[in-house]
CSV table of C-alpha atoms in Angstrom, one decimal:
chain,number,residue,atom,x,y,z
A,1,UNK,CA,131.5,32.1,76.3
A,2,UNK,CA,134.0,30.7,73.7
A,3,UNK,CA,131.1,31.1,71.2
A,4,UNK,CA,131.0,34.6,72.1
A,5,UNK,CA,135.3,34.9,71.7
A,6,UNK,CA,135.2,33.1,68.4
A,7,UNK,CA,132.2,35.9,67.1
A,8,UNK,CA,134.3,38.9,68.7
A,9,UNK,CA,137.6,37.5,67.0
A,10,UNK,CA,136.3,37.5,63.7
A,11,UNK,CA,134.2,40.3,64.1
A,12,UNK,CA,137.9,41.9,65.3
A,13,UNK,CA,140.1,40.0,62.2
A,14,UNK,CA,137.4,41.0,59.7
A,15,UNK,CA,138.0,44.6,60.6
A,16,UNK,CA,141.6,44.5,59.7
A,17,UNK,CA,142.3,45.5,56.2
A,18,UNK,CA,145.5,44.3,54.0
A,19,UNK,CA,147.7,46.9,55.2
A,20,UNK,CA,147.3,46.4,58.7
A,21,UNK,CA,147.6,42.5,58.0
A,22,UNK,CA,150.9,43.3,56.2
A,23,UNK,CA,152.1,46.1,58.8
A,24,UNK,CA,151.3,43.5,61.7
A,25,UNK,CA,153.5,40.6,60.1
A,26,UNK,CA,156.2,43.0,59.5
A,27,UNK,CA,156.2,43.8,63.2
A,28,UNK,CA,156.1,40.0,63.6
A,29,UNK,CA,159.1,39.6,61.6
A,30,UNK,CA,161.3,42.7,62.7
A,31,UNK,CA,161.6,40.9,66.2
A,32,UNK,CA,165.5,39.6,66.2
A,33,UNK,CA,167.1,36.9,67.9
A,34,UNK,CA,166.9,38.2,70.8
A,35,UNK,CA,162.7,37.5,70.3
A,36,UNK,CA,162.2,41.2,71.9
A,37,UNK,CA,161.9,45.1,70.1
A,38,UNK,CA,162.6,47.9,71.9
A,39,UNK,CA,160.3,51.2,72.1
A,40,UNK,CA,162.9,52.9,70.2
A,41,UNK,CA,162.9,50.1,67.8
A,42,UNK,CA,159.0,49.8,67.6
A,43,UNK,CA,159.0,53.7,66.8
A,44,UNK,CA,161.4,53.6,64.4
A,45,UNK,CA,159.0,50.6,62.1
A,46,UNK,CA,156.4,53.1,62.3
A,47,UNK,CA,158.3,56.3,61.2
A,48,UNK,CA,158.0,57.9,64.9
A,49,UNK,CA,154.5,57.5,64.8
A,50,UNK,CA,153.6,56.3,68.3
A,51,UNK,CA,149.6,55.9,67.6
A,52,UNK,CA,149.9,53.4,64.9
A,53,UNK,CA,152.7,52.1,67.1
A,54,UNK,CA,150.2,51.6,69.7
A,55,UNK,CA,147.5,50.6,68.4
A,56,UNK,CA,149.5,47.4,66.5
A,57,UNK,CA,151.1,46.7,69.5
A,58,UNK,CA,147.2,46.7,71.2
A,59,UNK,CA,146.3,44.1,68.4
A,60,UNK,CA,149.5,41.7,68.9
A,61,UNK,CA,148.7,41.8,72.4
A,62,UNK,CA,144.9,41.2,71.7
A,63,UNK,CA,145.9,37.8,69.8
A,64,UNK,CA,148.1,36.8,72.7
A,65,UNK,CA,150.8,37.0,70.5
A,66,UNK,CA,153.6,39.1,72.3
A,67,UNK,CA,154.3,40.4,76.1
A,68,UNK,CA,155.1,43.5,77.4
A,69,UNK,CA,157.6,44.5,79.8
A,70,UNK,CA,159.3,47.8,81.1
A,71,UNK,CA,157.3,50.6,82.3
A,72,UNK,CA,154.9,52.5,80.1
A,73,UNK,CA,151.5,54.5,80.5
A,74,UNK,CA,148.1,53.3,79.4
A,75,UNK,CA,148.2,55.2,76.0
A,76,UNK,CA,152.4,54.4,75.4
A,77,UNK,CA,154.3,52.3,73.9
A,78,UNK,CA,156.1,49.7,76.4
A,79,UNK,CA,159.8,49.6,76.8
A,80,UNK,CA,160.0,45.9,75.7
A,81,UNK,CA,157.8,44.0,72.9
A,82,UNK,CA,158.5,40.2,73.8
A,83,UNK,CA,157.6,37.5,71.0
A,84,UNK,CA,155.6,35.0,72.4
A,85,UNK,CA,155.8,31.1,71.3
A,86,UNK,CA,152.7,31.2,69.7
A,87,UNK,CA,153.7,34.4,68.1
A,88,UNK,CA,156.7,32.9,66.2
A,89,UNK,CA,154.2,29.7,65.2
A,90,UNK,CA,152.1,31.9,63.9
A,91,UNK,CA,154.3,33.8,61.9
A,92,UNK,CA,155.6,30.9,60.5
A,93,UNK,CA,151.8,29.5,59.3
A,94,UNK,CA,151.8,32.8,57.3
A,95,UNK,CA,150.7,35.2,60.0
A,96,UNK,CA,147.7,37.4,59.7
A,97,UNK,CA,147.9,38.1,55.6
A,98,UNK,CA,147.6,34.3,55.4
A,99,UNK,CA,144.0,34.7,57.9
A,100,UNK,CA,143.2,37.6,56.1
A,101,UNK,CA,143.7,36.0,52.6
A,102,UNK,CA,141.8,33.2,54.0
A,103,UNK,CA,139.0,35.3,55.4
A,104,UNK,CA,138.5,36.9,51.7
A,105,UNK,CA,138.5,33.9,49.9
A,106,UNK,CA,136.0,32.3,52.4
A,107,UNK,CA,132.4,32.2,51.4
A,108,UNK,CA,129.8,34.2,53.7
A,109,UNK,CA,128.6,31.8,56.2
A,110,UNK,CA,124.9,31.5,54.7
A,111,UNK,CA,123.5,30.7,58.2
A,112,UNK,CA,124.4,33.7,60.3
A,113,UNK,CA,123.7,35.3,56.9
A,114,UNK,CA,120.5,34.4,56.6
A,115,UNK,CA,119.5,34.5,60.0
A,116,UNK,CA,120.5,38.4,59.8
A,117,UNK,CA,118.8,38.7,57.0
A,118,UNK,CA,115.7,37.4,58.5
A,119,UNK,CA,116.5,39.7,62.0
A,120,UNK,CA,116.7,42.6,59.5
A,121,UNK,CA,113.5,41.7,57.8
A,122,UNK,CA,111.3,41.2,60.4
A,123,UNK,CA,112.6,44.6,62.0
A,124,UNK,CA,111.8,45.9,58.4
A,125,UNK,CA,108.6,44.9,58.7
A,126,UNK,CA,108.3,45.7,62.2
A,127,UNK,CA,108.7,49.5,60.6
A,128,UNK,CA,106.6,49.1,58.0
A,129,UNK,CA,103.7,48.1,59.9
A,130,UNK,CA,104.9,51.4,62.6
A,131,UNK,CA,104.6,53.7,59.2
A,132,UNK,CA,101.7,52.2,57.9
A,133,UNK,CA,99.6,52.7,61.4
A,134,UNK,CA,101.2,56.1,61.8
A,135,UNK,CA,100.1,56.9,58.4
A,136,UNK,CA,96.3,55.6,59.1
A,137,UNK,CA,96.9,58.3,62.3
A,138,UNK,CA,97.9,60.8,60.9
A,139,UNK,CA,94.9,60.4,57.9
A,140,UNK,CA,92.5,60.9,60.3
A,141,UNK,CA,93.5,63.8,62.1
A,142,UNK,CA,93.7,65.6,58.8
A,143,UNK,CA,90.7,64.6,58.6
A,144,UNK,CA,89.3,65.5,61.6
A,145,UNK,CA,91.2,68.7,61.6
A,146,UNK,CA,89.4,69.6,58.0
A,147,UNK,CA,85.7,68.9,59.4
A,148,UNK,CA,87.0,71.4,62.5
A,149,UNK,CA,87.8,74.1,59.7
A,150,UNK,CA,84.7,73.2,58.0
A,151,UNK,CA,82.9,73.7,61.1
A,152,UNK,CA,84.5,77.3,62.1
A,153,UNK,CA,84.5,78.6,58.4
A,154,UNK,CA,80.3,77.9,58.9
A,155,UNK,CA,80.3,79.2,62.3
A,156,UNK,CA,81.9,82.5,60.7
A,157,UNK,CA,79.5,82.6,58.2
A,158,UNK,CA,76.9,82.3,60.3
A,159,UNK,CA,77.9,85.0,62.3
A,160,UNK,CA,78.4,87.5,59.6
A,161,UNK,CA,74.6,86.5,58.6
A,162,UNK,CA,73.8,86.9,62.5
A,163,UNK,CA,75.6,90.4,62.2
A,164,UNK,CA,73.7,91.5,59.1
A,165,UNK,CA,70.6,91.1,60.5
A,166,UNK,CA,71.4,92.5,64.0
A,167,UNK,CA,72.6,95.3,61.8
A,168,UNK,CA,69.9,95.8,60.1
A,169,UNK,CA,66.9,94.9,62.4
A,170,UNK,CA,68.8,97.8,64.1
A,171,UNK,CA,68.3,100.7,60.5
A,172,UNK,CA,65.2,99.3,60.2
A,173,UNK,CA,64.4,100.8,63.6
């Protein structure tokens, strides 16, 4: 289980580019003394734009990282961001441009790389060996579809030779 949290944590951070890194510690930062923002505040960082509001707040709220209070809707904004503890440590260790900074300087793990590699290889050959037998089927009912044309171009044949001399058994009575 934690296995699985650490994978879907990285998987998550890895999908975060600079700008969002830099447009998370700003939220991180713009929270006053008071340790809360406001909706109105929260819109006002993001130009009135209450989707990218939204969706940063999601993430914050993903790394256990603030709390929300005051009513809101599924898809809204809440009336009250609260800084967390671990929020304000966090900024303070350089906040997610510091794990995203990290996270491009870090080498590929070469086991989980190589194990995909080896997933995706043996699925590629997996295909392959699908193509190559498909190909071997398909081979033989051209073939066997040729010797059927084969065999009905001679049976035409042979009944225009049939007609001929039908036709002319019949003259030559």
């Amino acid at each position: 289980m934690a296995d699985a949290l650490i994978i879907a944590k990285f998987v998550w951070m890895t999908d975060l580019n600079e700008y969002e890194c830099e447009m998370l510690d700003t939220m991180l930062e713009a929270f006053g003394i008071p340790d809360s923002l406001t909706r109105r505040q929260l819109l006002e960082l993001f130009d009135q734009d209450e989707a990218s509001a939204f969706a940063m707040v999601q993430a914050l709220s993903r790394e256990g990282l603030v709390a929300e209070a005051g009513k809101h809707g599924d898809y809204e904004l809440p009336e009250k961001l609260i800084l967390k503890p671990k929020g304000e440590k966090f900024l303070k260790e350089g906040g997610f441009m510091r794990r995203y900074k990290m996270e491009q300087q870090k080498p590929l793990e070469v086991g989980g790389t190589q194990a995909k590699l080896q997933q995706q290889n043996m699925r590629l050959q997996n295909d392959k060996l699908a193509g190559e037998a498909l190909n071997i089927k398909l081979q033989k009912t051209v073939t066997s579809l040729k010797t059927l044309q084969y065999i009905w171009w001679a049976l035409i044949v042979l009944a225009f030779i049939i007609g001929y001399f039908v036709g002319h058994a019949h003259h030559a009575k």
